[in-house]
Structure formats: structure tokens, C-alpha cells
PDB file of C-alpha atoms in Angstrom:
ATOM      1  CA  UNK A   1      -1.693  10.799  22.784  1.00  0.00           C
ATOM      2  CA  UNK A   2      -0.610   9.714  19.818  1.00  0.00           C
ATOM      3  CA  UNK A   3       0.416  12.547  17.579  1.00  0.00           C
ATOM      4  CA  UNK A   4       1.583  12.621  14.000  1.00  0.00           C
ATOM      5  CA  UNK A   5       2.266  15.972  12.663  1.00  0.00           C
ATOM      6  CA  UNK A   6       3.107  16.304   8.459  1.00  0.00           C
ATOM      7  CA  UNK A   7       4.823  19.348   7.108  1.00  0.00           C
ATOM      8  CA  UNK A   8       6.672  19.944   3.996  1.00  0.00           C
ATOM      9  CA  UNK A   9       3.671  20.055   1.438  1.00  0.00           C
ATOM     10  CA  UNK A  10       3.315  22.738  -1.295  1.00  0.00           C
ATOM     11  CA  UNK A  11       3.495  23.596  -4.934  1.00  0.00           C
ATOM     12  CA  UNK A  12       6.114  22.052  -7.234  1.00  0.00           C
ATOM     13  CA  UNK A  13       6.608  22.212 -10.836  1.00  0.00           C
ATOM     14  CA  UNK A  14       6.562  18.830 -13.088  1.00  0.00           C
ATOM     15  CA  UNK A  15      10.096  17.088 -12.641  1.00  0.00           C
ATOM     16  CA  UNK A  16      10.678  18.899  -9.310  1.00  0.00           C
ATOM     17  CA  UNK A  17      11.425  17.440  -6.164  1.00  0.00           C
ATOM     18  CA  UNK A  18       9.840  17.889  -2.407  1.00  0.00           C
ATOM     19  CA  UNK A  19      10.716  16.436   1.341  1.00  0.00           C
ATOM     20  CA  UNK A  20       7.704  15.577   3.548  1.00  0.00           C
ATOM     21  CA  UNK A  21       8.480  15.102   7.315  1.00  0.00           C
ATOM     22  CA  UNK A  22       6.438  13.619  10.082  1.00  0.00           C
ATOM     23  CA  UNK A  23       6.533  14.578  13.571  1.00  0.00           C
ATOM     24  CA  UNK A  24       5.526  11.736  15.730  1.00  0.00           C
ATOM     25  CA  UNK A  25       4.856  11.775  19.680  1.00  0.00           C
ATOM     26  CA  UNK A  26       2.999   9.594  22.206  1.00  0.00           C
ATOM     27  CA  UNK A  27       4.512   6.326  21.467  1.00  0.00           C
ATOM     28  CA  UNK A  28       7.874   4.394  21.272  1.00  0.00           C
ATOM     29  CA  UNK A  29       8.515   5.513  17.636  1.00  0.00           C
ATOM     30  CA  UNK A  30      11.451   2.911  16.863  1.00  0.00           C
ATOM     31  CA  UNK A  31       9.250   0.251  17.860  1.00  0.00           C
ATOM     32  CA  UNK A  32       6.784   1.179  14.737  1.00  0.00           C
ATOM     33  CA  UNK A  33       6.647   0.757  11.152  1.00  0.00           C
ATOM     34  CA  UNK A  34       5.316   3.560   9.606  1.00  0.00           C
ATOM     35  CA  UNK A  35       3.844   4.249   6.258  1.00  0.00           C
ATOM     36  CA  UNK A  36       3.088   7.135   3.919  1.00  0.00           C
ATOM     37  CA  UNK A  37      -0.511   7.111   2.498  1.00  0.00           C
ATOM     38  CA  UNK A  38      -1.741   9.604  -0.272  1.00  0.00           C
ATOM     39  CA  UNK A  39      -5.101  10.603  -1.537  1.00  0.00           C
ATOM     40  CA  UNK A  40      -5.630  12.365  -4.628  1.00  0.00           C
ATOM     41  CA  UNK A  41      -8.584  14.818  -5.343  1.00  0.00           C
ATOM     42  CA  UNK A  42     -11.896  12.877  -6.123  1.00  0.00           C
ATOM     43  CA  UNK A  43      -9.925   9.239  -5.801  1.00  0.00           C
ATOM     44  CA  UNK A  44      -9.404   6.861  -2.915  1.00  0.00           C
ATOM     45  CA  UNK A  45      -6.831   6.162  -0.392  1.00  0.00           C
ATOM     46  CA  UNK A  46      -3.535   4.695  -2.161  1.00  0.00           C
ATOM     47  CA  UNK A  47      -0.307   3.539  -0.127  1.00  0.00           C
ATOM     48  CA  UNK A  48       2.983   4.825  -0.856  1.00  0.00           C
ATOM     49  CA  UNK A  49       5.506   3.433   1.257  1.00  0.00           C
ATOM     50  CA  UNK A  50       6.382   1.514   4.360  1.00  0.00           C
ATOM     51  CA  UNK A  51       9.212   1.580   6.476  1.00  0.00           C
ATOM     52  CA  UNK A  52      10.072  -0.859   9.259  1.00  0.00           C
ATOM     53  CA  UNK A  53      10.842   0.271  12.936  1.00  0.00           C
ATOM     54  CA  UNK A  54      14.392   0.358  12.791  1.00  0.00           C
ATOM     55  CA  UNK A  55      14.543   1.724   9.126  1.00  0.00           C
ATOM     56  CA  UNK A  56      16.278  -1.679   7.686  1.00  0.00           C
ATOM     57  CA  UNK A  57      13.379  -2.692   5.710  1.00  0.00           C
ATOM     58  CA  UNK A  58      11.338  -0.600   3.287  1.00  0.00           C
ATOM     59  CA  UNK A  59       8.579  -1.204   0.501  1.00  0.00           C
ATOM     60  CA  UNK A  60       7.206   1.099  -2.036  1.00  0.00           C
ATOM     61  CA  UNK A  61       4.147   1.250  -4.461  1.00  0.00           C
ATOM     62  CA  UNK A  62       4.953   0.635  -8.195  1.00  0.00           C
ATOM     63  CA  UNK A  63       3.884   3.951  -8.938  1.00  0.00           C
ATOM     64  CA  UNK A  64       6.399   5.630  -6.876  1.00  0.00           C
ATOM     65  CA  UNK A  65       9.615   3.106  -6.781  1.00  0.00           C
ATOM     66  CA  UNK A  66      12.307   4.579  -7.965  1.00  0.00           C
ATOM     67  CA  UNK A  67      11.554   8.017  -7.495  1.00  0.00           C
ATOM     68  CA  UNK A  68      10.158   8.258  -3.587  1.00  0.00           C
ATOM     69  CA  UNK A  69      12.434   7.347  -0.655  1.00  0.00           C
ATOM     70  CA  UNK A  70      10.942   6.722   2.691  1.00  0.00           C
ATOM     71  CA  UNK A  71      13.426   7.289   5.816  1.00  0.00           C
ATOM     72  CA  UNK A  72      13.060   7.707   9.473  1.00  0.00           C
ATOM     73  CA  UNK A  73      15.410   9.328  12.443  1.00  0.00           C
ATOM     74  CA  UNK A  74      14.428   7.476  15.481  1.00  0.00           C
ATOM     75  CA  UNK A  75      16.504   9.914  17.574  1.00  0.00           C
ATOM     76  CA  UNK A  76      14.141  12.630  16.478  1.00  0.00           C
ATOM     77  CA  UNK A  77      11.284  10.678  16.067  1.00  0.00           C
ATOM     78  CA  UNK A  78      10.649  11.742  12.440  1.00  0.00           C
ATOM     79  CA  UNK A  79       9.619  10.042   9.383  1.00  0.00           C
ATOM     80  CA  UNK A  80      10.457  11.620   5.864  1.00  0.00           C
ATOM     81  CA  UNK A  81       9.377  10.903   2.434  1.00  0.00           C
ATOM     82  CA  UNK A  82      11.899  12.501  -0.357  1.00  0.00           C
ATOM     83  CA  UNK A  83       9.874  12.929  -3.483  1.00  0.00           C
ATOM     84  CA  UNK A  84      11.899  13.141  -6.778  1.00  0.00           C
ATOM     85  CA  UNK A  85      10.662  13.472 -10.478  1.00  0.00           C
ATOM     86  CA  UNK A  86       7.327  14.632  -9.312  1.00  0.00           C
ATOM     87  CA  UNK A  87       4.417  14.329 -12.072  1.00  0.00           C
ATOM     88  CA  UNK A  88       0.931  16.016 -11.678  1.00  0.00           C
ATOM     89  CA  UNK A  89      -0.248  12.326 -10.923  1.00  0.00           C
ATOM     90  CA  UNK A  90       1.753  12.953  -7.587  1.00  0.00           C
ATOM     91  CA  UNK A  91      -0.774  15.869  -6.588  1.00  0.00           C
ATOM     92  CA  UNK A  92      -2.389  14.396  -3.322  1.00  0.00           C
ATOM     93  CA  UNK A  93      -2.769  14.982   0.342  1.00  0.00           C
ATOM     94  CA  UNK A  94       0.022  12.770   1.888  1.00  0.00           C
ATOM     95  CA  UNK A  95      -0.726  11.245   5.191  1.00  0.00           C
ATOM     96  CA  UNK A  96       1.876  10.067   7.928  1.00  0.00           C
ATOM     97  CA  UNK A  97       0.235   6.552   9.220  1.00  0.00           C
ATOM     98  CA  UNK A  98       1.164   4.757  12.141  1.00  0.00           C
ATOM     99  CA  UNK A  99       1.296   0.703  11.716  1.00  0.00           C
ATOM    100  CA  UNK A 100      -0.905  -1.153  14.360  1.00  0.00           C
ATOM    101  CA  UNK A 101       2.060  -3.222  15.231  1.00  0.00           C
ATOM    102  CA  UNK A 102       0.399  -6.693  15.168  1.00  0.00           C
ATOM    103  CA  UNK A 103       1.841  -8.007  12.070  1.00  0.00           C
ATOM    104  CA  UNK A 104      -1.279  -7.146   9.879  1.00  0.00           C
ATOM    105  CA  UNK A 105       0.091  -4.019   8.410  1.00  0.00           C
ATOM    106  CA  UNK A 106      -3.272  -2.074  10.031  1.00  0.00           C
ATOM    107  CA  UNK A 107      -2.753   1.533  10.260  1.00  0.00           C
ATOM    108  CA  UNK A 108      -3.949   2.730  13.952  1.00  0.00           C
ATOM    109  CA  UNK A 109      -3.193   6.235  13.866  1.00  0.00           C
ATOM    110  CA  UNK A 110      -3.185   8.900  10.785  1.00  0.00           C
ATOM    111  CA  UNK A 111      -1.692  12.418  10.672  1.00  0.00           C
ATOM    112  CA  UNK A 112      -4.044  15.062   9.234  1.00  0.00           C
ATOM    113  CA  UNK A 113      -2.096  15.296   6.153  1.00  0.00           C
ATOM    114  CA  UNK A 114      -0.106  17.934   4.171  1.00  0.00           C
ATOM    115  CA  UNK A 115      -1.047  18.896   0.571  1.00  0.00           C
ATOM    116  CA  UNK A 116       1.270  18.389  -2.220  1.00  0.00           C
ATOM    117  CA  UNK A 117       0.099  20.032  -5.836  1.00  0.00           C
ATOM    118  CA  UNK A 118       2.359  19.362  -8.841  1.00  0.00           C
ATOM    119  CA  UNK A 119       1.879  22.170 -11.236  1.00  0.00           C
ATOM    120  CA  UNK A 120       3.212  24.273 -13.922  1.00  0.00           C
TER     121      UNK A 120
ATOM    122  CA  UNK B   1      -0.569  -7.253  -7.421  1.00  0.00           C
ATOM    123  CA  UNK B   2      -3.582  -7.931  -5.224  1.00  0.00           C
ATOM    124  CA  UNK B   3      -6.932  -6.160  -5.936  1.00  0.00           C
ATOM    125  CA  UNK B   4      -9.800  -5.299  -3.697  1.00  0.00           C
ATOM    126  CA  UNK B   5     -13.179  -4.523  -4.934  1.00  0.00           C
ATOM    127  CA  UNK B   6     -15.810  -2.125  -3.353  1.00  0.00           C
ATOM    128  CA  UNK B   7     -19.098  -0.806  -4.642  1.00  0.00           C
ATOM    129  CA  UNK B   8     -18.785   2.971  -5.223  1.00  0.00           C
ATOM    130  CA  UNK B   9     -21.906   3.633  -2.941  1.00  0.00           C
ATOM    131  CA  UNK B  10     -24.118   2.211  -0.679  1.00  0.00           C
ATOM    132  CA  UNK B  11     -27.202   4.201   0.753  1.00  0.00           C
ATOM    133  CA  UNK B  12     -29.178   3.490   3.838  1.00  0.00           C
ATOM    134  CA  UNK B  13     -31.915   5.043   5.790  1.00  0.00           C
ATOM    135  CA  UNK B  14     -31.313   6.127   9.388  1.00  0.00           C
ATOM    136  CA  UNK B  15     -31.710   3.194  11.782  1.00  0.00           C
ATOM    137  CA  UNK B  16     -31.249   0.665   8.862  1.00  0.00           C
ATOM    138  CA  UNK B  17     -28.289  -1.793   8.399  1.00  0.00           C
ATOM    139  CA  UNK B  18     -25.789  -0.926   6.077  1.00  0.00           C
ATOM    140  CA  UNK B  19     -23.741  -3.266   4.521  1.00  0.00           C
ATOM    141  CA  UNK B  20     -20.389  -2.668   2.627  1.00  0.00           C
ATOM    142  CA  UNK B  21     -18.434  -5.447   0.647  1.00  0.00           C
ATOM    143  CA  UNK B  22     -15.000  -5.938  -0.228  1.00  0.00           C
ATOM    144  CA  UNK B  23     -13.971  -8.853  -2.890  1.00  0.00           C
ATOM    145  CA  UNK B  24     -10.756 -10.022  -3.496  1.00  0.00           C
ATOM    146  CA  UNK B  25      -9.273 -13.574  -4.498  1.00  0.00           C
ATOM    147  CA  UNK B  26      -9.296 -15.637  -1.657  1.00  0.00           C
ATOM    148  CA  UNK B  27      -9.671 -12.650   0.471  1.00  0.00           C
ATOM    149  CA  UNK B  28     -10.783 -14.957   3.299  1.00  0.00           C
ATOM    150  CA  UNK B  29      -7.019 -16.011   3.804  1.00  0.00           C
ATOM    151  CA  UNK B  30      -5.870 -12.402   4.306  1.00  0.00           C
ATOM    152  CA  UNK B  31      -6.645 -10.347   7.544  1.00  0.00           C
ATOM    153  CA  UNK B  32      -8.800  -7.276   6.478  1.00  0.00           C
ATOM    154  CA  UNK B  33      -8.906  -3.833   8.154  1.00  0.00           C
ATOM    155  CA  UNK B  34     -11.411  -1.034   7.516  1.00  0.00           C
ATOM    156  CA  UNK B  35     -11.208   2.630   7.612  1.00  0.00           C
ATOM    157  CA  UNK B  36     -13.852   5.419   7.819  1.00  0.00           C
ATOM    158  CA  UNK B  37     -13.044   8.869   6.353  1.00  0.00           C
ATOM    159  CA  UNK B  38     -15.398  11.484   6.961  1.00  0.00           C
ATOM    160  CA  UNK B  39     -15.154  14.637   4.642  1.00  0.00           C
ATOM    161  CA  UNK B  40     -12.207  16.779   5.552  1.00  0.00           C
ATOM    162  CA  UNK B  41     -11.226  14.231   8.427  1.00  0.00           C
ATOM    163  CA  UNK B  42      -8.258  11.787   8.436  1.00  0.00           C
ATOM    164  CA  UNK B  43      -9.290   8.079   8.072  1.00  0.00           C
ATOM    165  CA  UNK B  44     -10.083   6.020  11.119  1.00  0.00           C
ATOM    166  CA  UNK B  45      -9.677   2.605  11.882  1.00  0.00           C
ATOM    167  CA  UNK B  46     -13.038   1.034  12.412  1.00  0.00           C
ATOM    168  CA  UNK B  47     -12.134  -2.716  12.111  1.00  0.00           C
ATOM    169  CA  UNK B  48      -9.079  -4.611  12.240  1.00  0.00           C
ATOM    170  CA  UNK B  49      -8.020  -8.165  11.607  1.00  0.00           C
ATOM    171  CA  UNK B  50     -11.580  -8.885  10.293  1.00  0.00           C
ATOM    172  CA  UNK B  51     -13.805  -8.457  13.441  1.00  0.00           C
ATOM    173  CA  UNK B  52     -12.070  -6.711  15.963  1.00  0.00           C
ATOM    174  CA  UNK B  53     -13.171  -3.156  16.973  1.00  0.00           C
ATOM    175  CA  UNK B  54     -10.502  -0.662  17.891  1.00  0.00           C
ATOM    176  CA  UNK B  55     -11.603   1.131  21.393  1.00  0.00           C
ATOM    177  CA  UNK B  56     -13.808   3.868  21.044  1.00  0.00           C
ATOM    178  CA  UNK B  57     -15.531   2.426  18.086  1.00  0.00           C
ATOM    179  CA  UNK B  58     -19.107   1.568  18.857  1.00  0.00           C
ATOM    180  CA  UNK B  59     -20.496  -2.075  18.851  1.00  0.00           C
ATOM    181  CA  UNK B  60     -22.984  -1.062  15.809  1.00  0.00           C
ATOM    182  CA  UNK B  61     -19.788  -1.454  13.793  1.00  0.00           C
ATOM    183  CA  UNK B  62     -18.533  -5.532  13.018  1.00  0.00           C
ATOM    184  CA  UNK B  63     -16.887  -7.248  10.484  1.00  0.00           C
ATOM    185  CA  UNK B  64     -16.671 -10.390   8.946  1.00  0.00           C
ATOM    186  CA  UNK B  65     -14.736 -12.394   6.229  1.00  0.00           C
ATOM    187  CA  UNK B  66     -15.178 -15.511   4.161  1.00  0.00           C
ATOM    188  CA  UNK B  67     -14.295 -16.816   0.788  1.00  0.00           C
ATOM    189  CA  UNK B  68     -14.043 -13.967  -1.681  1.00  0.00           C
ATOM    190  CA  UNK B  69     -15.835 -11.236   0.203  1.00  0.00           C
ATOM    191  CA  UNK B  70     -15.270  -9.413   3.529  1.00  0.00           C
ATOM    192  CA  UNK B  71     -17.867  -7.240   4.938  1.00  0.00           C
ATOM    193  CA  UNK B  72     -18.279  -4.195   7.139  1.00  0.00           C
ATOM    194  CA  UNK B  73     -21.930  -4.124   8.845  1.00  0.00           C
ATOM    195  CA  UNK B  74     -23.163  -1.013  10.624  1.00  0.00           C
ATOM    196  CA  UNK B  75     -26.301  -1.540  12.493  1.00  0.00           C
ATOM    197  CA  UNK B  76     -28.544   1.203  13.640  1.00  0.00           C
ATOM    198  CA  UNK B  77     -26.963   3.472  10.874  1.00  0.00           C
ATOM    199  CA  UNK B  78     -26.555   7.385  12.253  1.00  0.00           C
ATOM    200  CA  UNK B  79     -26.076  10.300  10.398  1.00  0.00           C
ATOM    201  CA  UNK B  80     -22.520  10.894  11.650  1.00  0.00           C
ATOM    202  CA  UNK B  81     -21.841   7.480   9.797  1.00  0.00           C
ATOM    203  CA  UNK B  82     -21.753   8.802   6.697  1.00  0.00           C
ATOM    204  CA  UNK B  83     -18.666   8.890   4.950  1.00  0.00           C
ATOM    205  CA  UNK B  84     -16.188   6.962   2.943  1.00  0.00           C
ATOM    206  CA  UNK B  85     -15.109   3.077   3.951  1.00  0.00           C
ATOM    207  CA  UNK B  86     -11.919   1.615   2.675  1.00  0.00           C
ATOM    208  CA  UNK B  87     -10.935  -1.893   3.053  1.00  0.00           C
ATOM    209  CA  UNK B  88      -7.549  -2.849   3.275  1.00  0.00           C
ATOM    210  CA  UNK B  89      -4.909  -5.868   3.346  1.00  0.00           C
ATOM    211  CA  UNK B  90      -1.185  -6.590   3.219  1.00  0.00           C
ATOM    212  CA  UNK B  91       0.032  -8.626  -0.043  1.00  0.00           C
ATOM    213  CA  UNK B  92       2.648 -10.569   1.280  1.00  0.00           C
ATOM    214  CA  UNK B  93       3.794 -11.606  -2.365  1.00  0.00           C
ATOM    215  CA  UNK B  94       4.454  -8.071  -3.401  1.00  0.00           C
ATOM    216  CA  UNK B  95       5.153  -6.886  -0.071  1.00  0.00           C
ATOM    217  CA  UNK B  96       2.359  -4.099  -0.585  1.00  0.00           C
ATOM    218  CA  UNK B  97      -0.308  -2.528   1.450  1.00  0.00           C
ATOM    219  CA  UNK B  98      -3.593  -2.515  -0.645  1.00  0.00           C
ATOM    220  CA  UNK B  99      -6.681  -0.550  -0.279  1.00  0.00           C
ATOM    221  CA  UNK B 100     -10.326  -1.206  -1.924  1.00  0.00           C
ATOM    222  CA  UNK B 101     -11.433   1.873  -3.991  1.00  0.00           C
ATOM    223  CA  UNK B 102     -13.481   3.057  -1.337  1.00  0.00           C
ATOM    224  CA  UNK B 103     -17.426   3.178  -0.865  1.00  0.00           C
ATOM    225  CA  UNK B 104     -19.502   6.128  -0.245  1.00  0.00           C
ATOM    226  CA  UNK B 105     -22.222   5.302   2.583  1.00  0.00           C
ATOM    227  CA  UNK B 106     -25.050   7.887   2.195  1.00  0.00           C
ATOM    228  CA  UNK B 107     -27.443   8.348   5.013  1.00  0.00           C
ATOM    229  CA  UNK B 108     -30.731   9.181   3.436  1.00  0.00           C
TER     230      UNK B 108
END
């Protein structure tokens, strides 16, 4: 059974930093591209970032480029999101999401999310 | 970057058919995926590659994609189908995953 468990969310002041983690199990982790997707209160889903299975290729939404860094440790079956220079606009539930693996960039499994609140 | 447009809300009586659209410039040339997000739950993939259903998704859910509109159709709507639905594509030009704004399905 595929499981994705996020952690690391919390309350942080504007301008601060936070590192999210996602522990993956139930599938061959290094075969799968992974995403971070977020949902702000009252808003829709927003893609944040994607990383290839071997970690060589990364993509970012324009809203986070230069501030967030996605990474992975395949030896630990773990995905990360380093978030710097946070603003109130980054307040959201952050989901770890597994790519479907068929070159269509669908997401076939989602974690339950970890909540990030940026507030002074 | 590429923009996907969905109606904010759709309402349907139980047993009827719900149609949720996703508009985009020449979206028929993209592979479209659909997600269901019930309140308080993580999203679930219900249609991928325009028309395919993951295992466990009822046959009541179907998809189509042509021209400038992709469509998710839910036949025989049940109370449990009440949720937000999102379309999604991969924009190879910008290397971005793109979501539509979401449609709230209300079962009357």
C-alpha cells in the first residue's frame, strides 16, 4: 500500500524558513517523480514543485521559484521542501504527491498534508 | 503560462448526470487528469489521460477531451460525490503542472 506522510509544518513568521518532509513507502521511490502541491484556505490546488526520480531535474511554480528548494534522499525514501523567505501568501496545506509515472504528470497518490501558517 | 478555466459550481439532483468542464486553449492536445477532493480529505485521482479510470473508481465517472474543452461526467450522481473537482495538465512549454480553479459539485 502506498503511503505518503508529510511532516514539518507549523507556524512561522514572515521572512522565516521551514523544511517540510515526506516519508514514502509502498512503492519503488527512486522510480517515481514527486511533487509538492498546496492549497491555501478557501482556494484551489496549486502546484508548487516537481522533482524527477533521480533528483537531477526540478521544476518550480513561478510563485516560489528562488525561495523554495525541492530535494529527495532516495536512500531514505524521503522528499523535502525547503521554504525560505516565507510570506503570508505561503500559508497553506502542503501535500506530498506521487507522480503517476506515465509521462502525463498525473498524481496517483497524495499524502494527507501538513499545514504551514505564516503569521506574525 | 497555460490557464485552465472551470465553472466555480455545479449543482445536480441525486441520480442525475453532472457535467464539469475544463477550458483551455487547444486543451484537446493535452492529457487531462481529474481529481476529487472531499472536505477534509486528500485529493483522489478519478480520471487520467482524458478518459482512463484508476482502479476503484466507479464506472459512473468518465472523461472526454476535444478542442478547447475537457469534460468530466458523473452519471447517477450520489450524495457521496459532493466534492470539489479539479482538472490538471502538464504544460511542457513552461515545465509546469497546471490545475484548474476547481468546481464545487453540490448534490441537491
